[in-house]
Short mmCIF file of C-alpha atoms in Angstrom, two decimals:
data_model
loop_
_atom_site.label_atom_id
_atom_site.label_comp_id
_atom_site.label_asym_id
_atom_site.label_seq_id
_atom_site.Cartn_x
_atom_site.Cartn_y
_atom_site.Cartn_z
CA MET A 1 89.44 139.78 51.89
CA THR A 2 85.58 140.43 51.70
CA LYS A 3 83.76 140.16 54.63
CA ASN A 4 81.55 136.59 53.63
CA GLN A 5 84.98 135.44 52.32
CA ARG A 6 86.28 136.04 55.45
CA ASN A 7 82.89 134.68 57.20
CA ALA A 8 83.92 131.32 55.14
CA TYR A 9 87.63 131.22 56.63
CA ILE A 10 86.65 131.31 59.67
CA ALA A 11 83.79 128.22 59.79
CA LEU A 12 86.52 126.00 57.85
CA LEU A 13 89.21 126.51 59.90
CA ALA A 14 86.34 126.08 63.19
CA ALA A 15 84.85 123.01 61.05
CA GLN A 16 88.56 121.22 60.77
CA ALA A 17 89.43 121.82 64.62
CA VAL A 18 86.45 120.50 65.30
CA ILE A 19 87.04 117.52 63.11
CA ILE A 20 90.21 117.22 64.24
CA SER A 21 89.81 116.60 67.33
CA LEU A 22 87.26 114.46 67.34
CA PHE A 23 89.29 112.04 64.91
CA GLU A 24 92.26 112.93 67.38
CA ASN A 25 89.85 110.95 69.89
CA ALA A 26 89.53 107.86 68.68
CA ILE A 27 92.83 107.55 68.44
CA PRO A 28 94.17 105.77 71.13
CA PHE A 29 97.07 107.12 72.63
CA PRO A 30 100.37 104.71 72.23
CA PHE A 31 102.29 106.37 75.18
CA GLY A 32 102.07 103.76 78.28
CA ILE A 33 104.77 106.81 80.43
CA ALA A 34 102.30 109.58 80.21
CA PRO A 35 98.78 108.34 80.35
CA GLY A 36 96.34 111.66 79.58
CA ALA A 37 98.93 112.99 76.68
CA LYS A 38 97.35 113.91 73.79
CA LEU A 39 98.68 115.40 70.60
CA GLY A 40 97.02 118.35 70.26
CA LEU A 41 96.74 118.17 66.69
CA ALA A 42 94.06 120.71 66.64
CA ASN A 43 96.27 123.39 67.64
CA VAL A 44 97.80 123.09 63.86
CA ILE A 45 94.81 124.99 63.04
CA THR A 46 94.91 127.20 65.84
CA CYS A 47 98.55 128.58 64.23
CA MET A 48 97.41 128.70 61.22
CA ALA A 49 94.46 131.04 62.39
CA LEU A 50 96.66 133.12 63.96
CA TYR A 51 98.88 133.62 61.17
CA THR A 52 96.32 134.04 58.50
CA LEU A 53 93.47 136.10 60.95
CA ALA A 54 93.41 139.03 62.76
CA THR A 55 93.24 138.62 66.72
CA LYS A 56 89.35 138.81 66.98
CA ASP A 57 88.66 136.81 64.05
CA THR A 58 91.55 133.99 66.14
CA ILE A 59 89.40 133.73 69.07
CA LYS A 60 86.17 133.97 66.61
CA VAL A 61 87.75 130.63 65.51
CA VAL A 62 88.73 128.93 69.05
CA SER A 63 85.68 129.78 70.54
CA LEU A 64 83.56 128.02 67.51
CA ARG A 65 85.72 124.87 67.69
CA LEU A 66 85.66 125.08 71.80
CA ILE A 67 81.65 124.73 71.19
CA LEU A 68 81.02 122.50 68.41
CA ALA A 69 83.77 119.97 70.04
CA THR A 70 81.95 119.74 73.21
CA LEU A 71 78.54 119.41 71.67
CA LEU A 72 79.90 116.83 69.72
CA GLY A 73 81.60 114.94 71.34
CA GLY A 74 81.89 115.56 74.93
CA THR A 75 80.55 116.22 79.09
CA LEU A 76 80.75 119.43 80.74
CA SER A 77 83.58 117.63 82.77
CA THR A 78 85.76 118.11 79.42
CA PHE A 79 84.10 121.47 78.35
CA MET A 80 85.41 122.69 81.55
CA TYR A 81 89.14 120.95 81.15
CA SER A 82 89.28 122.28 77.62
CA ALA A 83 88.02 125.57 77.86
CA ALA A 84 90.22 125.73 80.78
CA GLY A 85 93.44 124.52 78.37
CA ILE A 86 92.39 126.57 75.50
CA VAL A 87 91.98 129.86 76.97
CA LEU A 88 95.46 129.89 78.42
CA SER A 89 97.35 128.31 75.18
CA PHE A 90 95.22 131.33 73.13
CA ILE A 91 96.75 133.37 75.23
CA GLY A 92 100.00 132.40 75.97
CA MET A 93 100.48 132.11 72.04
CA TRP A 94 98.81 135.49 71.24
CA LEU A 95 101.27 136.62 73.38
CA VAL A 96 104.36 135.08 72.30
CA LYS A 97 103.83 135.82 68.56
CA LYS A 98 103.66 139.29 69.24
CA LEU A 99 107.66 138.95 69.56
CA GLY A 100 107.62 139.33 66.28
CA PRO A 101 108.78 136.71 63.47
CA ASP A 102 112.06 137.75 63.24
CA ARG A 103 112.33 136.50 66.27
CA ILE A 104 110.09 133.85 66.86
CA SER A 105 108.77 130.75 65.02
CA LEU A 106 106.15 128.15 64.61
CA ILE A 107 107.67 125.95 66.15
CA GLY A 108 108.39 128.37 69.84
CA VAL A 109 104.20 129.15 69.24
CA SER A 110 103.08 126.15 68.91
CA ALA A 111 105.16 124.69 71.56
CA THR A 112 103.90 127.47 74.11
CA GLY A 113 100.23 126.46 73.06
CA ALA A 114 101.46 122.73 73.56
CA ILE A 115 102.26 123.46 77.50
CA LEU A 116 99.57 126.29 78.78
CA HIS A 117 97.08 124.47 77.89
CA ASN A 118 98.61 120.94 79.71
CA ILE A 119 99.17 123.77 82.44
CA GLY A 120 95.09 124.69 82.09
CA GLN A 121 94.32 121.51 82.19
CA LEU A 122 96.43 120.41 85.08
CA ILE A 123 94.69 123.58 87.41
CA ILE A 124 91.55 122.76 86.42
CA ALA A 125 92.26 118.84 87.60
CA SER A 126 93.49 120.06 90.82
CA TRP A 127 90.99 122.76 91.30
CA ILE A 128 87.96 119.58 91.13
CA ALA A 129 90.46 117.20 93.58
CA GLN A 130 91.05 119.69 96.08
CA THR A 131 94.56 119.39 95.92
CA TRP A 132 97.07 120.84 93.90
CA THR A 133 99.45 117.67 94.11
CA VAL A 134 98.07 116.70 90.45
CA LEU A 135 100.46 120.04 89.38
CA LEU A 136 103.12 117.48 90.32
CA TYR A 137 102.16 115.38 87.14
CA LEU A 138 103.57 118.55 84.91
CA PRO A 139 106.67 117.42 83.92
CA VAL A 140 105.45 114.23 81.90
CA LEU A 141 103.20 116.47 79.99
CA SER A 142 104.86 119.80 79.54
CA PHE A 143 107.94 117.48 77.65
CA VAL A 144 105.85 114.88 75.80
CA GLY A 145 103.92 118.64 75.04
CA ILE A 146 107.02 119.88 74.06
CA LEU A 147 107.51 117.19 71.67
CA ALA A 148 103.93 117.39 69.79
CA GLY A 149 104.48 121.53 69.94
CA ILE A 150 107.50 120.83 67.83
CA ALA A 151 105.88 118.42 65.48
CA ILE A 152 102.65 120.28 65.06
CA GLY A 153 104.77 123.91 64.58
CA VAL A 154 106.97 122.21 62.06
CA MET A 155 103.72 120.94 60.11
CA ALA A 156 101.83 124.42 60.36
CA ASN A 157 105.27 125.45 58.64
CA TYR A 158 105.40 123.56 56.11
CA LEU A 159 101.34 124.28 55.50
CA LEU A 160 102.02 128.19 55.43
CA THR A 161 104.46 127.95 53.41
CA HIS A 162 103.02 125.58 50.58
CA VAL A 163 99.20 125.79 50.39
CA GLU A 164 99.04 128.83 48.19
CA LYS A 165 95.67 130.94 49.37
CA LEU A 166 97.31 130.75 53.21
CA GLN A 167 100.15 132.96 52.45
CA TYR A 168 97.66 135.06 50.68
CA TYR A 169 95.81 135.15 53.90
CA GLN A 170 98.86 135.88 55.50
CA LYS A 171 99.77 138.69 53.46
CA VAL A 172 96.77 140.35 52.84
CA LYS A 173 96.60 140.02 57.46
CA GLU A 174 101.07 141.50 57.22
CA THR A 175 100.03 144.58 54.95
CA ASN A 176 96.50 145.05 57.10
CA GLU A 177 98.73 145.04 59.96
CA LYS A 178 100.55 147.83 58.59
CA VAL A 179 97.94 150.20 57.76
CA HIS A 180 96.52 149.67 60.68
CA GLY A 181 99.56 150.04 63.72
CA TRP A 182 99.25 146.78 64.60
CA MET B 1 115.08 118.81 57.58
CA ARG B 2 117.34 121.18 57.66
CA SER B 3 114.64 123.53 56.62
CA CYS B 4 113.31 122.35 60.24
CA PHE B 5 116.55 123.64 62.07
CA ARG B 6 116.86 126.54 60.12
CA MET B 7 113.59 127.41 61.29
CA ILE B 8 114.27 127.34 64.89
CA LYS B 9 114.64 131.75 66.21
CA ARG B 10 116.60 131.41 69.16
CA TRP B 11 113.51 133.01 71.28
CA ASP B 12 111.89 129.84 70.70
CA LEU B 13 114.78 128.30 73.02
CA ILE B 14 114.00 130.91 75.45
CA ILE B 15 110.43 130.26 75.38
CA VAL B 16 110.56 126.23 75.63
CA ALA B 17 113.00 126.90 77.84
CA ILE B 18 111.27 129.26 80.13
CA LEU B 19 108.01 126.45 79.48
CA ILE B 20 109.93 123.74 80.80
CA LEU B 21 111.53 125.57 84.20
CA ILE B 22 108.10 126.57 85.36
CA SER B 23 106.59 123.15 84.89
CA PHE B 24 108.96 121.38 87.56
CA LEU B 25 108.08 124.49 89.97
CA PRO B 26 105.19 122.40 91.27
CA ILE B 27 107.30 120.01 92.00
CA ALA B 28 110.06 122.41 94.04
CA LEU B 29 107.39 124.25 95.73
CA PHE B 30 106.25 120.51 97.22
CA SER B 31 109.83 119.71 97.80
CA ALA B 32 110.65 123.32 99.47
CA VAL B 33 107.38 122.68 101.80
CA GLN B 34 108.08 118.53 102.33
CA ALA B 35 111.69 120.01 104.02
CA LYS B 36 110.20 122.60 105.98
CA THR B 37 107.77 119.97 107.57
CA ALA B 38 110.07 117.74 107.90
CA THR B 39 108.56 114.63 109.14
CA ASN B 40 109.95 112.59 112.01
CA PRO B 41 109.66 109.04 110.43
CA ALA B 42 107.70 108.02 114.17
CA ALA B 43 105.23 110.00 113.44
CA SER B 44 102.30 107.73 112.16
CA ARG B 45 101.27 108.03 108.10
CA VAL B 46 97.05 108.48 107.85
CA ALA B 47 96.17 107.27 104.14
CA VAL B 48 92.81 109.58 103.77
CA ILE B 49 90.39 109.07 101.05
CA THR B 50 88.16 111.63 99.97
CA GLN B 51 85.38 111.33 97.03
CA ASP B 52 83.40 115.05 96.66
CA ASN B 53 85.75 116.35 99.04
CA LYS B 54 84.57 114.45 101.87
CA VAL B 55 86.07 111.81 103.90
CA ILE B 56 84.57 109.07 103.09
CA LYS B 57 87.74 106.64 105.25
CA LYS B 58 90.82 107.05 107.49
CA ILE B 59 93.05 104.15 107.13
CA GLN B 60 96.45 104.13 109.91
CA LEU B 61 98.99 102.99 107.86
CA THR B 62 101.78 102.31 110.50
CA GLU B 63 101.70 99.44 112.26
CA ASN B 64 99.20 98.09 109.66
CA LYS B 65 100.19 94.34 109.41
CA ARG B 66 97.76 93.50 106.87
CA THR B 67 96.97 93.00 103.62
CA TYR B 68 93.57 93.61 102.36
CA GLN B 69 91.53 95.46 99.79
CA PHE B 70 87.74 96.78 99.59
CA VAL B 71 85.62 97.80 96.66
CA ILE B 72 84.54 101.59 96.71
CA HIS B 73 81.67 102.31 94.47
CA SER B 74 81.06 105.91 93.26
CA GLY B 75 77.47 104.94 91.45
CA ASP B 76 76.62 104.08 87.84
CA GLY B 77 78.45 101.00 88.01
CA ASP B 78 82.26 102.83 89.01
CA GLU B 79 84.24 101.10 91.31
CA ASP B 80 87.98 101.79 92.44
CA THR B 81 89.18 98.98 94.23
CA VAL B 82 92.02 100.30 96.80
CA GLU B 83 94.24 97.72 98.40
CA VAL B 84 96.01 98.22 101.61
CA GLN B 85 99.71 96.23 101.81
CA LYS B 86 101.24 96.94 105.00
CA SER B 87 101.93 100.54 105.30
CA ARG B 88 101.15 101.37 101.12
CA ILE B 89 98.14 101.14 99.78
CA ARG B 90 97.32 101.91 95.38
CA VAL B 91 94.37 101.84 93.56
CA LYS B 92 94.31 98.14 92.75
CA SER B 93 92.09 98.03 89.49
CA ALA B 94 89.70 100.73 88.58
CA THR B 95 86.97 100.95 85.92
CA CYS B 96 87.86 104.05 84.96
CA PRO B 97 88.72 104.42 81.21
CA ASP B 98 92.07 106.30 81.74
CA GLN B 99 93.56 104.37 84.76
CA VAL B 100 96.23 107.33 86.36
CA CYS B 101 94.74 106.28 89.52
CA VAL B 102 96.25 102.67 89.22
CA LEU B 103 99.02 103.74 86.97
CA THR B 104 100.27 105.39 89.91
CA GLY B 105 101.14 101.95 91.80
CA PHE B 106 101.68 102.17 95.79
CA ILE B 107 102.14 105.19 97.97
CA ASP B 108 103.64 105.70 101.29
CA GLN B 109 104.92 108.88 102.02
CA PRO B 110 103.41 111.60 103.38
CA GLY B 111 101.43 114.01 100.84
CA GLU B 112 101.62 111.59 98.13
CA THR B 113 98.73 111.53 96.09
CA ILE B 114 96.96 109.22 93.83
CA VAL B 115 93.89 110.43 92.03
CA CYS B 116 91.06 109.64 90.15
CA LEU B 117 89.09 111.79 88.50
CA PRO B 118 86.66 111.05 86.93
CA TYR B 119 85.54 109.59 89.84
CA HIS B 120 86.16 112.50 92.20
CA LEU B 121 88.97 109.99 94.08
CA VAL B 122 91.90 111.09 96.39
CA ILE B 123 93.82 109.15 98.35
CA GLU B 124 96.18 111.83 100.50
CA ILE B 125 98.84 110.08 103.05
CA GLN B 126 98.87 112.58 105.72
CA SER B 127 100.78 112.64 109.36
CA ASP B 128 100.23 113.00 112.44
CA ASN B 129 102.21 115.62 112.99
CA GLU B 130 101.83 114.82 116.93
CA PRO B 131 105.02 113.96 118.81
CA PRO B 132 105.36 110.52 119.94
CA GLN B 133 103.86 110.31 122.81
CA ASP B 134 105.43 107.23 124.26
CA ILE B 135 108.85 108.63 125.16
CA ILE B 136 108.12 107.96 128.75
CA VAL B 137 111.50 108.53 130.95
CA SER B 138 111.16 107.22 134.05
CA SER B 139 113.90 107.66 137.07
#
């Protein structure tokens, strides 16, 4: 992959993530049981980036997505929520993926991302409200998050196995990792 | 469908189970703390309403027999209607988009909270842990 190809690919992923999250904001969530719960469709892009790009470039995708999504449809407080969620979930997903493809599949990675996103947001919420009882809401969100995470893991797996370019990028990444250690 | 099941690996299950356990951790801690400070039922309960970390109202809930409601304004036409019904309290309606505070419903146990994040409003029930003063033994 040349440098330009990689830059274009990073920009493409970030743009897709922004569009997906804007689109998702427009869908009123039908679940009355868990207000505040979201599908987290943009997580597909983070999974994609984790599996096809180097860690450095994945961080670029994630931070571009965070900044652009805030500029296009957010406020300072939504920025804090999503920043905490995204940073925590990215760290978690990265660590979990380090277990290797023999041990963990995309389902586990994306479920981790979904739950840690919730945890990050609730920590910020409890910090803003100055009461940690907000965290008691966590089990409901995690339950929905796990279901959504599994669905998104399956989706990302389909994309990775059926889109030719993604498979190619994944192979490039794997050979790079073999050459440069990790 | 079968391919979905086949892609699940052992560590997926382990990780998901760990995460579910972690998400129950706050509840476990909370109930442990509650059990330690076992509030005696005679202690009086006070609903403390705070906004932007400033206490704006304290409502005595024990021995309250009335039902009434009042409105808390937080600028920009944002309103929360709070209802006190005997010894319990709830947010009856709010102009916020997510309505989490309204869906929480009535609370009456010490430690329970209603949180309205958009308006930075927190209603928390506290118990005055002073021993009841009315036990006067006369001989």
